[in-house]
Amino acid sequence: MDAESLLLSLELASGSGQGLSPDRRASLLTSLMLVKRDYRYDRVLFWGRILGLVADYYIAQGLSEDQLAPRKTLYSLNCMEWSLLPPATEEMMVQTSVVNGRFMGDPSHEYEHTEMQKMTEGDRVFEEEIVVQIKEETRLVSVIDQIDKAVAIIPRGALFKTPFGPIHVNRTFDGLSLSEAKKLSSYFHFKEAVELKDKTLLEKADLDPSLDFMDSLEHDIPKGSWSIQMERGHALVVLRSLLWPGLTFFHAPCTKNYGYIYVGTGEKNIDLPFML
Amino acid sequence: MDDSASLKQEKESQEAEDAERPGEEMTAASSQDPEPESSEPVESEHGPETGPQPGSSPPWSPQSRASAPSDGLPEPGAAPAPRSPQEPSSSPLLPPDKQDPAAPSQSDRITRVDPEAGTPHSGHLEQIPDKGESTYEIFQSERKAFGRSQQPKPHLYGQRDASYNNSKQKELRFDIFHEEDSNSNYTLEQPEPGISDTAPSMLEIAVQNAKAYLLKSSSKSGLNLYDHLSSMLTKILDERPENAVDIIENISRDVKMAYFSKKLDTLQSENEMLPIYEIAEKQKALFLQGNLEGADQELEDEIAENSLPNVMESAFYFEQAGVGLGTDETYRIFLGLKQLTDTHPFHRCRFWGKILGLEMNYIVAEVEFRDGEDEEEVEEEDVAEERDNGESEADEDEEDELPKSFYKAPQAVPKEESRTGANKYVYFVCNEPGRPWVKLPSVTPAQIVIARKIKKFFTGRLDAPIISYPPFPGNESNYLRAQIARISAGTHVSPLGFYQFVEEEGEEEEEVEGGRDSFEENPDFEGIQVTDLVESLSSWVHHVQHILPQGRCNWFNPKEKSEEEEEEEDEEKEEEEKGEEPDYIEQEVGPPLLTPISEDLEIQNTPPWTTRLSSNLIPQYAIAVLRSNLWPGAYTFSNGRKFENFYIGWGLKYSPDNYTPPVPPQVYQEYPSGPEITEMDDPSVEEEQAFRAAQEAVLAAERKEETEEEEDEDDDDD
């Protein structure tokens, strides 16, 4: 959700019970402005909150002028002091995939993971236990990156591709119509397209290159990984990710108000097929 | 000269385009016809065909434009012009009626042979740059009109002269459809490798898409841009205004005005019933209900015994904690609860929470009926159950001969009476405030037991079936009720000392060792320091009974009853029973009521509760917030004196591991091979003879001893 319209967005997203206490709200409104100034971001998004056992991580993201350029992620424990997180790498992803369970809420906390590694010494092959230490900060980075890649979404038409390449916020976007708002195909993944290249000519024929440059949600795997609801008597569309429970996207049809927020434990729901 | 000529040419083509719609039907009809005709005068077709290829798209190449006057000049004006004068010219060659659309080309062909045939190459080369022109789209429309009528010739031409006319050029010039048309018409004559087989180029597709887009008719006026542009150009060319570019907006408007026609339909369209109005209408009732009640004295009485909870106050505290539904939704729920309490005789009511679903959500209210208000439904259900039992017994009596199935379903644990145990409270749910409240059925232990083994999302429809591996007895309303029972039992906590046991009523429950399952508010409760609540988990206690593995809160001994009825069968059943209950049934005991939550079990190194102060900035007015890690979404606040529990989430339990479906039940062992199963070999002859000999010996011995009377018996035996 946009830092500027934080209060309205929070109100809209509140149907899932994911709010912020008044003091958090006030401090976010203050500190995100400063973040925007200090880091020279074009736009600052309040990304959400990852619930830890001891403390929660508040996450914000800074966008440059090109909206789809890699985003900078910041975290804070008290909503005032923000620290920049390093960009996520493949290596981190592999490293942290062995860690499960809840976040602690302490960035310097180290998870210990014992691995059996085969050592060869001469002819003998023996296994050795190696204790790998993984910092929670690394895990945080990789989880945020995974969530961003999997379930960060944006309505169709909210961004457009300029002729020179960079992707800008579409100022003429005034919301999806009611009938469009009910379809998953009107929502895009907020990231560079991956599947788009694999589409057939037939599927591409209807696409508008200035708007349809991202992957739409409707082909997400598994099917049914989104719950789409019309709340407040169709005055509000709420999409909830079932794969990453905690991610809520809201959009008031025919208005510019849209956004997403993640409030959850930072764990992927791999039991989804059993639960549908 | 050139300009005016080209303009005229455009005009002419425009006119041809005007004739397009009637022409379409005609081409459809005539497209079949050319075959017999052309097969008949093959020579006459072939001769001129070399010419019209470039001529087929006159507006594209300057050359063809230049050539236009030769045939274009004679009929610059009226709409019917292209057709009427040409008919006579074509009639000598072909039947006039069917050849109609192809007619203009016929005349073109004749007149254009000389200039074109000389320079076919240059003509083609020049066409390429033309395509970039801004008028391209418009000209396409013209070409469409012409292409329809002329398609056969250029196509054939192209096929012949493939040496210099590569296929791409041609594709750019002709719509796929045209190619297909012409192909279908002429493959019989000219079975050359099909041009239409080659994949259409990207540019071609782009053109197609652009055209399709232009042809999209507007949802408001029913016009489309394509027709609009062509009418505009017609108008401009007809009227020849000065500085047409300056007044193009006006022209556009004039053209649109010309389209204006009265709407003859006098029927009024019915007002659309948007869901947004529907729910607003329902919620309006919530806001009006206060006014409907009249008398003041009654009001006072009601306020005195009102069971409505103060939702807004607890919502305020929960907001401090960062949980909640937003102010307006909370208030609507508040009104919804008021509606509920006004229509039902409740002793106590509470906003339990909200459970998210896939399609809709559930708002859950927890209520306690006043004495004796809630009995009817429960009795009905019991009767139904008894009936089932009766039937099954009757079945058993019928068959005596063959052994019956020894398997008896593990004895169903009866559900707890309403107002006790897991059925202490009654729950009402609704999907949205304003919609009707639905009472959930009471929960049975079997449902709880199974609900523990499955993990399903709620759909939001109470009658949705639950399809799961251990078959769930009931639909979603039962599952919802079971989850509510589990969540309540796990997460409803209160500050230590807020509740105390009711000493007199403790004897109510006979068998429970802890003895006491009822409590009351402690009148002497003085409050707890918030810091104590945050720092120590032992200052919070459960005030809802623990649900045993059996699925009940109070122990039910399944053995007692079974002893009376089925003593003999018990031995055989032992193995079967193992799944549910151990052989010797030991009473399951859980933590008693008002146990501190510090004794809750850990989930694999994860503490089950997280406590927090709502604000670090102003700790003196902060409240203590308790969050369950076992049931994500369950929160409790306390400011020392007040407390409230609240749940919002998917209604699912947290587990750090993946969900593992329960293992399939054990395969029943077959009957062990023993003396009852095995048989002996048939008796052999020797054995029988030996047996007979032995018998005779015995008989002989008897005869010696017995009197005559017995000798008669022997005779009988033989």
JSON list of N, CA and C in Angstrom, two decimals, chain A residues 11 14-17 19 21-23 25 49 51-54 56 101-102 205 227 229 231-234 242 267 270-272 274-276, chain B residues 209 275-276 279 319-320 322 324-326 328 354 357-359 361 432 455-457 610 612 615 627 629 648 650 652 654 658-659 661:
[
{"chain": "A", "resi": 11, "resn": "GLU", "atom": "N", "xyz": [-7.64, 1.11, 6.38]},
{"chain": "A", "resi": 11, "resn": "GLU", "atom": "CA", "xyz": [-9.07, 0.98, 6.63]},
{"chain": "A", "resi": 11, "resn": "GLU", "atom": "C", "xyz": [-9.67, -0.04, 5.66]},
{"chain": "A", "resi": 14, "resn": "SER", "atom": "N", "xyz": [-8.77, -3.66, 6.41]},
{"chain": "A", "resi": 14, "resn": "SER", "atom": "CA", "xyz": [-9.00, -4.11, 7.78]},
{"chain": "A", "resi": 14, "resn": "SER", "atom": "C", "xyz": [-9.93, -5.31, 7.85]},
{"chain": "A", "resi": 15, "resn": "GLY", "atom": "N", "xyz": [-10.60, -5.63, 6.76]},
{"chain": "A", "resi": 15, "resn": "GLY", "atom": "CA", "xyz": [-11.52, -6.75, 6.79]},
{"chain": "A", "resi": 15, "resn": "GLY", "atom": "C", "xyz": [-10.86, -8.05, 7.18]},
{"chain": "A", "resi": 16, "resn": "SER", "atom": "N", "xyz": [-9.57, -8.15, 6.98]},
{"chain": "A", "resi": 16, "resn": "SER", "atom": "CA", "xyz": [-8.87, -9.37, 7.34]},
{"chain": "A", "resi": 16, "resn": "SER", "atom": "C", "xyz": [-8.29, -9.27, 8.74]},
{"chain": "A", "resi": 17, "resn": "GLY", "atom": "N", "xyz": [-8.60, -8.19, 9.42]},
{"chain": "A", "resi": 17, "resn": "GLY", "atom": "CA", "xyz": [-8.11, -8.05, 10.78]},
{"chain": "A", "resi": 17, "resn": "GLY", "atom": "C", "xyz": [-6.67, -7.61, 10.88]},
{"chain": "A", "resi": 19, "resn": "GLY", "atom": "N", "xyz": [-4.51, -4.89, 11.02]},
{"chain": "A", "resi": 19, "resn": "GLY", "atom": "CA", "xyz": [-4.41, -3.45, 11.20]},
{"chain": "A", "resi": 19, "resn": "GLY", "atom": "C", "xyz": [-3.10, -3.06, 11.85]},
{"chain": "A", "resi": 21, "resn": "SER", "atom": "N", "xyz": [-1.71, -0.53, 15.15]},
{"chain": "A", "resi": 21, "resn": "SER", "atom": "CA", "xyz": [-2.19, 0.24, 16.29]},
{"chain": "A", "resi": 21, "resn": "SER", "atom": "C", "xyz": [-1.94, 1.72, 15.99]},
{"chain": "A", "resi": 22, "resn": "PRO", "atom": "N", "xyz": [-2.69, 2.58, 16.65]},
{"chain": "A", "resi": 22, "resn": "PRO", "atom": "CA", "xyz": [-2.59, 4.01, 16.33]},
{"chain": "A", "resi": 22, "resn": "PRO", "atom": "C", "xyz": [-1.16, 4.54, 16.41]},
{"chain": "A", "resi": 23, "resn": "ASP", "atom": "N", "xyz": [-0.41, 4.09, 17.39]},
{"chain": "A", "resi": 23, "resn": "ASP", "atom": "CA", "xyz": [0.93, 4.66, 17.49]},
{"chain": "A", "resi": 23, "resn": "ASP", "atom": "C", "xyz": [1.82, 4.19, 16.35]},
{"chain": "A", "resi": 25, "resn": "ARG", "atom": "N", "xyz": [0.72, 3.48, 13.36]},
{"chain": "A", "resi": 25, "resn": "ARG", "atom": "CA", "xyz": [0.28, 4.21, 12.18]},
{"chain": "A", "resi": 25, "resn": "ARG", "atom": "C", "xyz": [0.93, 5.57, 12.14]},
{"chain": "A", "resi": 49, "resn": "ARG", "atom": "N", "xyz": [3.96, -6.66, 7.53]},
{"chain": "A", "resi": 49, "resn": "ARG", "atom": "CA", "xyz": [4.54, -6.95, 8.84]},
{"chain": "A", "resi": 49, "resn": "ARG", "atom": "C", "xyz": [4.69, -8.45, 8.95]},
{"chain": "A", "resi": 51, "resn": "LEU", "atom": "N", "xyz": [5.19, -11.38, 11.56]},
{"chain": "A", "resi": 51, "resn": "LEU", "atom": "CA", "xyz": [5.02, -11.58, 13.00]},
{"chain": "A", "resi": 51, "resn": "LEU", "atom": "C", "xyz": [6.12, -12.48, 13.53]},
{"chain": "A", "resi": 52, "resn": "GLY", "atom": "N", "xyz": [6.83, -11.97, 14.47]},
{"chain": "A", "resi": 52, "resn": "GLY", "atom": "CA", "xyz": [7.86, -12.77, 15.12]},
{"chain": "A", "resi": 52, "resn": "GLY", "atom": "C", "xyz": [7.40, -13.17, 16.50]},
{"chain": "A", "resi": 53, "resn": "LEU", "atom": "N", "xyz": [8.16, -14.03, 17.10]},
{"chain": "A", "resi": 53, "resn": "LEU", "atom": "CA", "xyz": [7.76, -14.50, 18.42]},
{"chain": "A", "resi": 53, "resn": "LEU", "atom": "C", "xyz": [8.00, -13.42, 19.47]},
{"chain": "A", "resi": 54, "resn": "VAL", "atom": "N", "xyz": [9.09, -12.71, 19.28]},
{"chain": "A", "resi": 54, "resn": "VAL", "atom": "CA", "xyz": [9.43, -11.70, 20.27]},
{"chain": "A", "resi": 54, "resn": "VAL", "atom": "C", "xyz": [9.01, -10.32, 19.79]},
{"chain": "A", "resi": 56, "resn": "ASP", "atom": "N", "xyz": [7.90, -7.91, 16.00]},
{"chain": "A", "resi": 56, "resn": "ASP", "atom": "CA", "xyz": [7.45, -7.97, 14.61]},
{"chain": "A", "resi": 56, "resn": "ASP", "atom": "C", "xyz": [8.39, -7.15, 13.73]},
{"chain": "A", "resi": 101, "resn": "GLY", "atom": "N", "xyz": [9.54, -22.86, 10.58]},
{"chain": "A", "resi": 101, "resn": "GLY", "atom": "CA", "xyz": [9.12, -22.36, 11.89]},
{"chain": "A", "resi": 101, "resn": "GLY", "atom": "C", "xyz": [9.02, -20.87, 11.86]},
{"chain": "A", "resi": 102, "resn": "ARG", "atom": "N", "xyz": [8.72, -20.34, 13.01]},
{"chain": "A", "resi": 102, "resn": "ARG", "atom": "CA", "xyz": [8.40, -18.92, 13.09]},
{"chain": "A", "resi": 102, "resn": "ARG", "atom": "C", "xyz": [9.65, -18.06, 13.15]},
{"chain": "A", "resi": 205, "resn": "ALA", "atom": "N", "xyz": [-2.70, -12.22, -28.83]},
{"chain": "A", "resi": 205, "resn": "ALA", "atom": "CA", "xyz": [-3.36, -11.35, -29.80]},
{"chain": "A", "resi": 205, "resn": "ALA", "atom": "C", "xyz": [-4.17, -10.26, -29.13]},
{"chain": "A", "resi": 227, "resn": "SER", "atom": "N", "xyz": [-8.26, -16.36, -3.07]},
{"chain": "A", "resi": 227, "resn": "SER", "atom": "CA", "xyz": [-9.67, -16.23, -2.69]},
{"chain": "A", "resi": 227, "resn": "SER", "atom": "C", "xyz": [-10.07, -14.81, -3.04]},
{"chain": "A", "resi": 229, "resn": "GLN", "atom": "N", "xyz": [-13.02, -12.00, -3.09]},
{"chain": "A", "resi": 229, "resn": "GLN", "atom": "CA", "xyz": [-14.29, -11.73, -2.41]},
{"chain": "A", "resi": 229, "resn": "GLN", "atom": "C", "xyz": [-14.71, -10.31, -2.67]},
{"chain": "A", "resi": 231, "resn": "GLU", "atom": "N", "xyz": [-16.51, -7.49, -0.83]},
{"chain": "A", "resi": 231, "resn": "GLU", "atom": "CA", "xyz": [-16.94, -7.16, 0.52]},
{"chain": "A", "resi": 231, "resn": "GLU", "atom": "C", "xyz": [-17.69, -5.84, 0.52]},
{"chain": "A", "resi": 232, "resn": "ARG", "atom": "N", "xyz": [-18.29, -5.56, 1.62]},
{"chain": "A", "resi": 232, "resn": "ARG", "atom": "CA", "xyz": [-19.11, -4.35, 1.78]},
{"chain": "A", "resi": 232, "resn": "ARG", "atom": "C", "xyz": [-20.06, -4.20, 0.61]},
{"chain": "A", "resi": 233, "resn": "GLY", "atom": "N", "xyz": [-20.72, -5.26, 0.25]},
{"chain": "A", "resi": 233, "resn": "GLY", "atom": "CA", "xyz": [-21.66, -5.19, -0.84]},
{"chain": "A", "resi": 233, "resn": "GLY", "atom": "C", "xyz": [-21.03, -4.71, -2.13]},
{"chain": "A", "resi": 234, "resn": "HIS", "atom": "N", "xyz": [-19.99, -5.37, -2.54]},
{"chain": "A", "resi": 234, "resn": "HIS", "atom": "CA", "xyz": [-19.33, -5.11, -3.82]},
{"chain": "A", "resi": 234, "resn": "HIS", "atom": "C", "xyz": [-18.67, -3.74, -3.90]},
{"chain": "A", "resi": 242, "resn": "LEU", "atom": "N", "xyz": [-3.88, -17.73, -0.73]},
{"chain": "A", "resi": 242, "resn": "LEU", "atom": "CA", "xyz": [-3.95, -18.91, 0.12]},
{"chain": "A", "resi": 242, "resn": "LEU", "atom": "C", "xyz": [-2.60, -19.61, 0.18]},
{"chain": "A", "resi": 267, "resn": "GLU", "atom": "N", "xyz": [5.50, -17.73, 6.41]},
{"chain": "A", "resi": 267, "resn": "GLU", "atom": "CA", "xyz": [5.66, -19.14, 6.06]},
{"chain": "A", "resi": 267, "resn": "GLU", "atom": "C", "xyz": [4.72, -19.47, 4.92]},
{"chain": "A", "resi": 270, "resn": "ILE", "atom": "N", "xyz": [2.30, -24.85, 2.36]},
{"chain": "A", "resi": 270, "resn": "ILE", "atom": "CA", "xyz": [2.51, -25.92, 1.39]},
{"chain": "A", "resi": 270, "resn": "ILE", "atom": "C", "xyz": [1.44, -26.99, 1.50]},
{"chain": "A", "resi": 271, "resn": "ASP", "atom": "N", "xyz": [0.52, -26.81, 2.44]},
{"chain": "A", "resi": 271, "resn": "ASP", "atom": "CA", "xyz": [-0.56, -27.80, 2.57]},
{"chain": "A", "resi": 271, "resn": "ASP", "atom": "C", "xyz": [-1.76, -27.45, 1.71]},
{"chain": "A", "resi": 272, "resn": "LEU", "atom": "N", "xyz": [-1.59, -26.42, 0.90]},
{"chain": "A", "resi": 272, "resn": "LEU", "atom": "CA", "xyz": [-2.75, -25.90, 0.17]},
{"chain": "A", "resi": 272, "resn": "LEU", "atom": "C", "xyz": [-3.58, -26.96, -0.55]},
{"chain": "A", "resi": 274, "resn": "PHE", "atom": "N", "xyz": [-4.25, -29.88, 0.17]},
{"chain": "A", "resi": 274, "resn": "PHE", "atom": "CA", "xyz": [-5.10, -30.63, 1.10]},
{"chain": "A", "resi": 274, "resn": "PHE", "atom": "C", "xyz": [-6.28, -29.80, 1.57]},
{"chain": "A", "resi": 275, "resn": "MET", "atom": "N", "xyz": [-6.11, -28.50, 1.49]},
{"chain": "A", "resi": 275, "resn": "MET", "atom": "CA", "xyz": [-7.05, -27.64, 2.19]},
{"chain": "A", "resi": 275, "resn": "MET", "atom": "C", "xyz": [-8.17, -27.15, 1.30]},
{"chain": "A", "resi": 276, "resn": "LEU", "atom": "N", "xyz": [-8.03, -27.34, 0.01]},
{"chain": "A", "resi": 276, "resn": "LEU", "atom": "CA", "xyz": [-9.07, -26.82, -0.88]},
{"chain": "A", "resi": 276, "resn": "LEU", "atom": "C", "xyz": [-10.22, -27.80, -1.01]},
{"chain": "B", "resi": 209, "resn": "ASN", "atom": "N", "xyz": [-5.10, -6.72, -35.84]},
{"chain": "B", "resi": 209, "resn": "ASN", "atom": "CA", "xyz": [-5.55, -6.35, -34.51]},
{"chain": "B", "resi": 209, "resn": "ASN", "atom": "C", "xyz": [-6.00, -4.91, -34.47]},
{"chain": "B", "resi": 275, "resn": "PRO", "atom": "N", "xyz": [-25.64, -5.64, -6.34]},
{"chain": "B", "resi": 275, "resn": "PRO", "atom": "CA", "xyz": [-25.49, -6.19, -4.97]},
{"chain": "B", "resi": 275, "resn": "PRO", "atom": "C", "xyz": [-25.18, -5.11, -3.95]},
{"chain": "B", "resi": 276, "resn": "ILE", "atom": "N", "xyz": [-24.56, -4.06, -4.44]},
{"chain": "B", "resi": 276, "resn": "ILE", "atom": "CA", "xyz": [-24.18, -3.00, -3.50]},
{"chain": "B", "resi": 276, "resn": "ILE", "atom": "C", "xyz": [-25.41, -2.36, -2.89]},
{"chain": "B", "resi": 279, "resn": "ILE", "atom": "N", "xyz": [-27.19, -5.03, -0.30]},
{"chain": "B", "resi": 279, "resn": "ILE", "atom": "CA", "xyz": [-26.66, -5.13, 1.06]},
{"chain": "B", "resi": 279, "resn": "ILE", "atom": "C", "xyz": [-26.92, -3.84, 1.81]},
{"chain": "B", "resi": 319, "resn": "GLU", "atom": "N", "xyz": [-7.87, -2.33, 18.82]},
{"chain": "B", "resi": 319, "resn": "GLU", "atom": "CA", "xyz": [-7.20, -1.47, 17.86]},
{"chain": "B", "resi": 319, "resn": "GLU", "atom": "C", "xyz": [-5.84, -1.02, 18.42]},
{"chain": "B", "resi": 320, "resn": "GLN", "atom": "N", "xyz": [-5.82, -0.78, 19.71]},
{"chain": "B", "resi": 320, "resn": "GLN", "atom": "CA", "xyz": [-4.53, -0.46, 20.33]},
{"chain": "B", "resi": 320, "resn": "GLN", "atom": "C", "xyz": [-3.54, -1.59, 20.10]},
{"chain": "B", "resi": 322, "resn": "GLY", "atom": "N", "xyz": [-3.54, -3.45, 17.55]},
{"chain": "B", "resi": 322, "resn": "GLY", "atom": "CA", "xyz": [-3.27, -3.66, 16.14]},
{"chain": "B", "resi": 322, "resn": "GLY", "atom": "C", "xyz": [-4.10, -4.77, 15.52]},
{"chain": "B", "resi": 324, "resn": "GLY", "atom": "N", "xyz": [-8.20, -5.94, 14.51]},
{"chain": "B", "resi": 324, "resn": "GLY", "atom": "CA", "xyz": [-9.55, -5.43, 14.44]},
{"chain": "B", "resi": 324, "resn": "GLY", "atom": "C", "xyz": [-10.04, -5.33, 13.02]},
{"chain": "B", "resi": 325, "resn": "LEU", "atom": "N", "xyz": [-11.26, -4.92, 12.91]},
{"chain": "B", "resi": 325, "resn": "LEU", "atom": "CA", "xyz": [-11.93, -5.00, 11.62]},
{"chain": "B", "resi": 325, "resn": "LEU", "atom": "C", "xyz": [-12.16, -3.63, 11.00]},
{"chain": "B", "resi": 326, "resn": "GLY", "atom": "N", "xyz": [-11.72, -2.60, 11.60]},
{"chain": "B", "resi": 326, "resn": "GLY", "atom": "CA", "xyz": [-12.06, -1.29, 11.06]},
{"chain": "B", "resi": 326, "resn": "GLY", "atom": "C", "xyz": [-13.30, -0.78, 11.74]},
{"chain": "B", "resi": 328, "resn": "ASP", "atom": "N", "xyz": [-15.99, 1.05, 10.89]},
{"chain": "B", "resi": 328, "resn": "ASP", "atom": "CA", "xyz": [-17.36, 0.96, 10.41]},
{"chain": "B", "resi": 328, "resn": "ASP", "atom": "C", "xyz": [-17.86, -0.47, 10.40]},
{"chain": "B", "resi": 354, "resn": "LYS", "atom": "N", "xyz": [-14.13, -13.52, 13.74]},
{"chain": "B", "resi": 354, "resn": "LYS", "atom": "CA", "xyz": [-14.45, -13.62, 12.31]},
{"chain": "B", "resi": 354, "resn": "LYS", "atom": "C", "xyz": [-13.57, -14.71, 11.72]},
{"chain": "B", "resi": 357, "resn": "GLY", "atom": "N", "xyz": [-13.20, -17.04, 4.88]},
{"chain": "B", "resi": 357, "resn": "GLY", "atom": "CA", "xyz": [-13.53, -18.14, 3.98]},
{"chain": "B", "resi": 357, "resn": "GLY", "atom": "C", "xyz": [-13.10, -17.80, 2.58]},
{"chain": "B", "resi": 358, "resn": "LEU", "atom": "N", "xyz": [-13.27, -18.76, 1.71]},
{"chain": "B", "resi": 358, "resn": "LEU", "atom": "CA", "xyz": [-12.83, -18.54, 0.34]},
{"chain": "B", "resi": 358, "resn": "LEU", "atom": "C", "xyz": [-13.79, -17.62, -0.40]},
{"chain": "B", "resi": 359, "resn": "GLU", "atom": "N", "xyz": [-15.06, -17.82, -0.20]},
{"chain": "B", "resi": 359, "resn": "GLU", "atom": "CA", "xyz": [-16.03, -17.01, -0.93]},
{"chain": "B", "resi": 359, "resn": "GLU", "atom": "C", "xyz": [-16.66, -15.95, -0.03]},
{"chain": "B", "resi": 361, "resn": "ASN", "atom": "N", "xyz": [-17.05, -14.73, 4.39]},
{"chain": "B", "resi": 361, "resn": "ASN", "atom": "CA", "xyz": [-16.49, -14.89, 5.72]},
{"chain": "B", "resi": 361, "resn": "ASN", "atom": "C", "xyz": [-17.62, -15.14, 6.71]},
{"chain": "B", "resi": 432, "resn": "GLU", "atom": "N", "xyz": [-22.33, -11.49, 6.59]},
{"chain": "B", "resi": 432, "resn": "GLU", "atom": "CA", "xyz": [-22.05, -10.07, 6.60]},
{"chain": "B", "resi": 432, "resn": "GLU", "atom": "C", "xyz": [-23.04, -9.44, 7.56]},
{"chain": "B", "resi": 455, "resn": "LYS", "atom": "N", "xyz": [-7.51, -30.55, 7.62]},
{"chain": "B", "resi": 455, "resn": "LYS", "atom": "CA", "xyz": [-7.13, -29.15, 7.51]},
{"chain": "B", "resi": 455, "resn": "LYS", "atom": "C", "xyz": [-7.78, -28.63, 6.24]},
{"chain": "B", "resi": 456, "resn": "LYS", "atom": "N", "xyz": [-8.83, -27.88, 6.41]},
{"chain": "B", "resi": 456, "resn": "LYS", "atom": "CA", "xyz": [-9.58, -27.43, 5.23]},
{"chain": "B", "resi": 456, "resn": "LYS", "atom": "C", "xyz": [-9.87, -25.95, 5.36]},
{"chain": "B", "resi": 457, "resn": "PHE", "atom": "N", "xyz": [-9.92, -25.31, 4.21]},
{"chain": "B", "resi": 457, "resn": "PHE", "atom": "CA", "xyz": [-10.38, -23.93, 4.20]},
{"chain": "B", "resi": 457, "resn": "PHE", "atom": "C", "xyz": [-11.90, -23.90, 4.26]},
{"chain": "B", "resi": 610, "resn": "THR", "atom": "N", "xyz": [2.55, -15.33, 22.80]},
{"chain": "B", "resi": 610, "resn": "THR", "atom": "CA", "xyz": [3.43, -14.17, 22.76]},
{"chain": "B", "resi": 610, "resn": "THR", "atom": "C", "xyz": [2.71, -13.03, 23.45]},
{"chain": "B", "resi": 612, "resn": "ARG", "atom": "N", "xyz": [2.75, -8.98, 24.70]},
{"chain": "B", "resi": 612, "resn": "ARG", "atom": "CA", "xyz": [3.34, -7.72, 24.25]},
{"chain": "B", "resi": 612, "resn": "ARG", "atom": "C", "xyz": [2.61, -6.58, 24.93]},
{"chain": "B", "resi": 615, "resn": "SER", "atom": "N", "xyz": [1.89, -0.46, 23.58]},
{"chain": "B", "resi": 615, "resn": "SER", "atom": "CA", "xyz": [2.68, 0.70, 23.20]},
{"chain": "B", "resi": 615, "resn": "SER", "atom": "C", "xyz": [3.91, 0.80, 24.08]},
{"chain": "B", "resi": 627, "resn": "ARG", "atom": "N", "xyz": [-1.01, -13.00, 22.21]},
{"chain": "B", "resi": 627, "resn": "ARG", "atom": "CA", "xyz": [-1.25, -13.54, 20.88]},
{"chain": "B", "resi": 627, "resn": "ARG", "atom": "C", "xyz": [-0.96, -15.03, 20.91]},
{"chain": "B", "resi": 629, "resn": "ASN", "atom": "N", "xyz": [0.20, -18.37, 19.34]},
{"chain": "B", "resi": 629, "resn": "ASN", "atom": "CA", "xyz": [0.98, -18.86, 18.21]},
{"chain": "B", "resi": 629, "resn": "ASN", "atom": "C", "xyz": [0.47, -20.19, 17.70]},
{"chain": "B", "resi": 648, "resn": "ILE", "atom": "N", "xyz": [-9.56, -13.79, 14.70]},
{"chain": "B", "resi": 648, "resn": "ILE", "atom": "CA", "xyz": [-9.80, -13.50, 13.28]},
{"chain": "B", "resi": 648, "resn": "ILE", "atom": "C", "xyz": [-8.75, -14.24, 12.46]},
{"chain": "B", "resi": 650, "resn": "TRP", "atom": "N", "xyz": [-8.19, -17.83, 9.55]},
{"chain": "B", "resi": 650, "resn": "TRP", "atom": "CA", "xyz": [-8.73, -18.86, 8.68]},
{"chain": "B", "resi": 650, "resn": "TRP", "atom": "C", "xyz": [-9.33, -20.03, 9.46]},
{"chain": "B", "resi": 652, "resn": "LEU", "atom": "N", "xyz": [-7.66, -22.14, 11.37]},
{"chain": "B", "resi": 652, "resn": "LEU", "atom": "CA", "xyz": [-6.80, -23.31, 11.26]},
{"chain": "B", "resi": 652, "resn": "LEU", "atom": "C", "xyz": [-5.69, -23.23, 12.29]},
{"chain": "B", "resi": 654, "resn": "TYR", "atom": "N", "xyz": [-1.93, -23.80, 13.78]},
{"chain": "B", "resi": 654, "resn": "TYR", "atom": "CA", "xyz": [-0.58, -23.65, 13.25]},
{"chain": "B", "resi": 654, "resn": "TYR", "atom": "C", "xyz": [0.22, -24.92, 13.50]},
{"chain": "B", "resi": 658, "resn": "ASN", "atom": "N", "xyz": [4.62, -29.72, 7.80]},
{"chain": "B", "resi": 658, "resn": "ASN", "atom": "CA", "xyz": [3.56, -29.83, 6.81]},
{"chain": "B", "resi": 658, "resn": "ASN", "atom": "C", "xyz": [2.44, -30.66, 7.41]},
{"chain": "B", "resi": 659, "resn": "TYR", "atom": "N", "xyz": [1.29, -30.43, 6.87]},
{"chain": "B", "resi": 659, "resn": "TYR", "atom": "CA", "xyz": [0.16, -31.28, 7.23]},
{"chain": "B", "resi": 659, "resn": "TYR", "atom": "C", "xyz": [0.39, -32.67, 6.64]},
{"chain": "B", "resi": 661, "resn": "PRO", "atom": "N", "xyz": [-1.51, -36.17, 5.99]},
{"chain": "B", "resi": 661, "resn": "PRO", "atom": "CA", "xyz": [-2.79, -36.85, 6.10]},
{"chain": "B", "resi": 661, "resn": "PRO", "atom": "C", "xyz": [-2.65, -38.06, 7.01]}
]
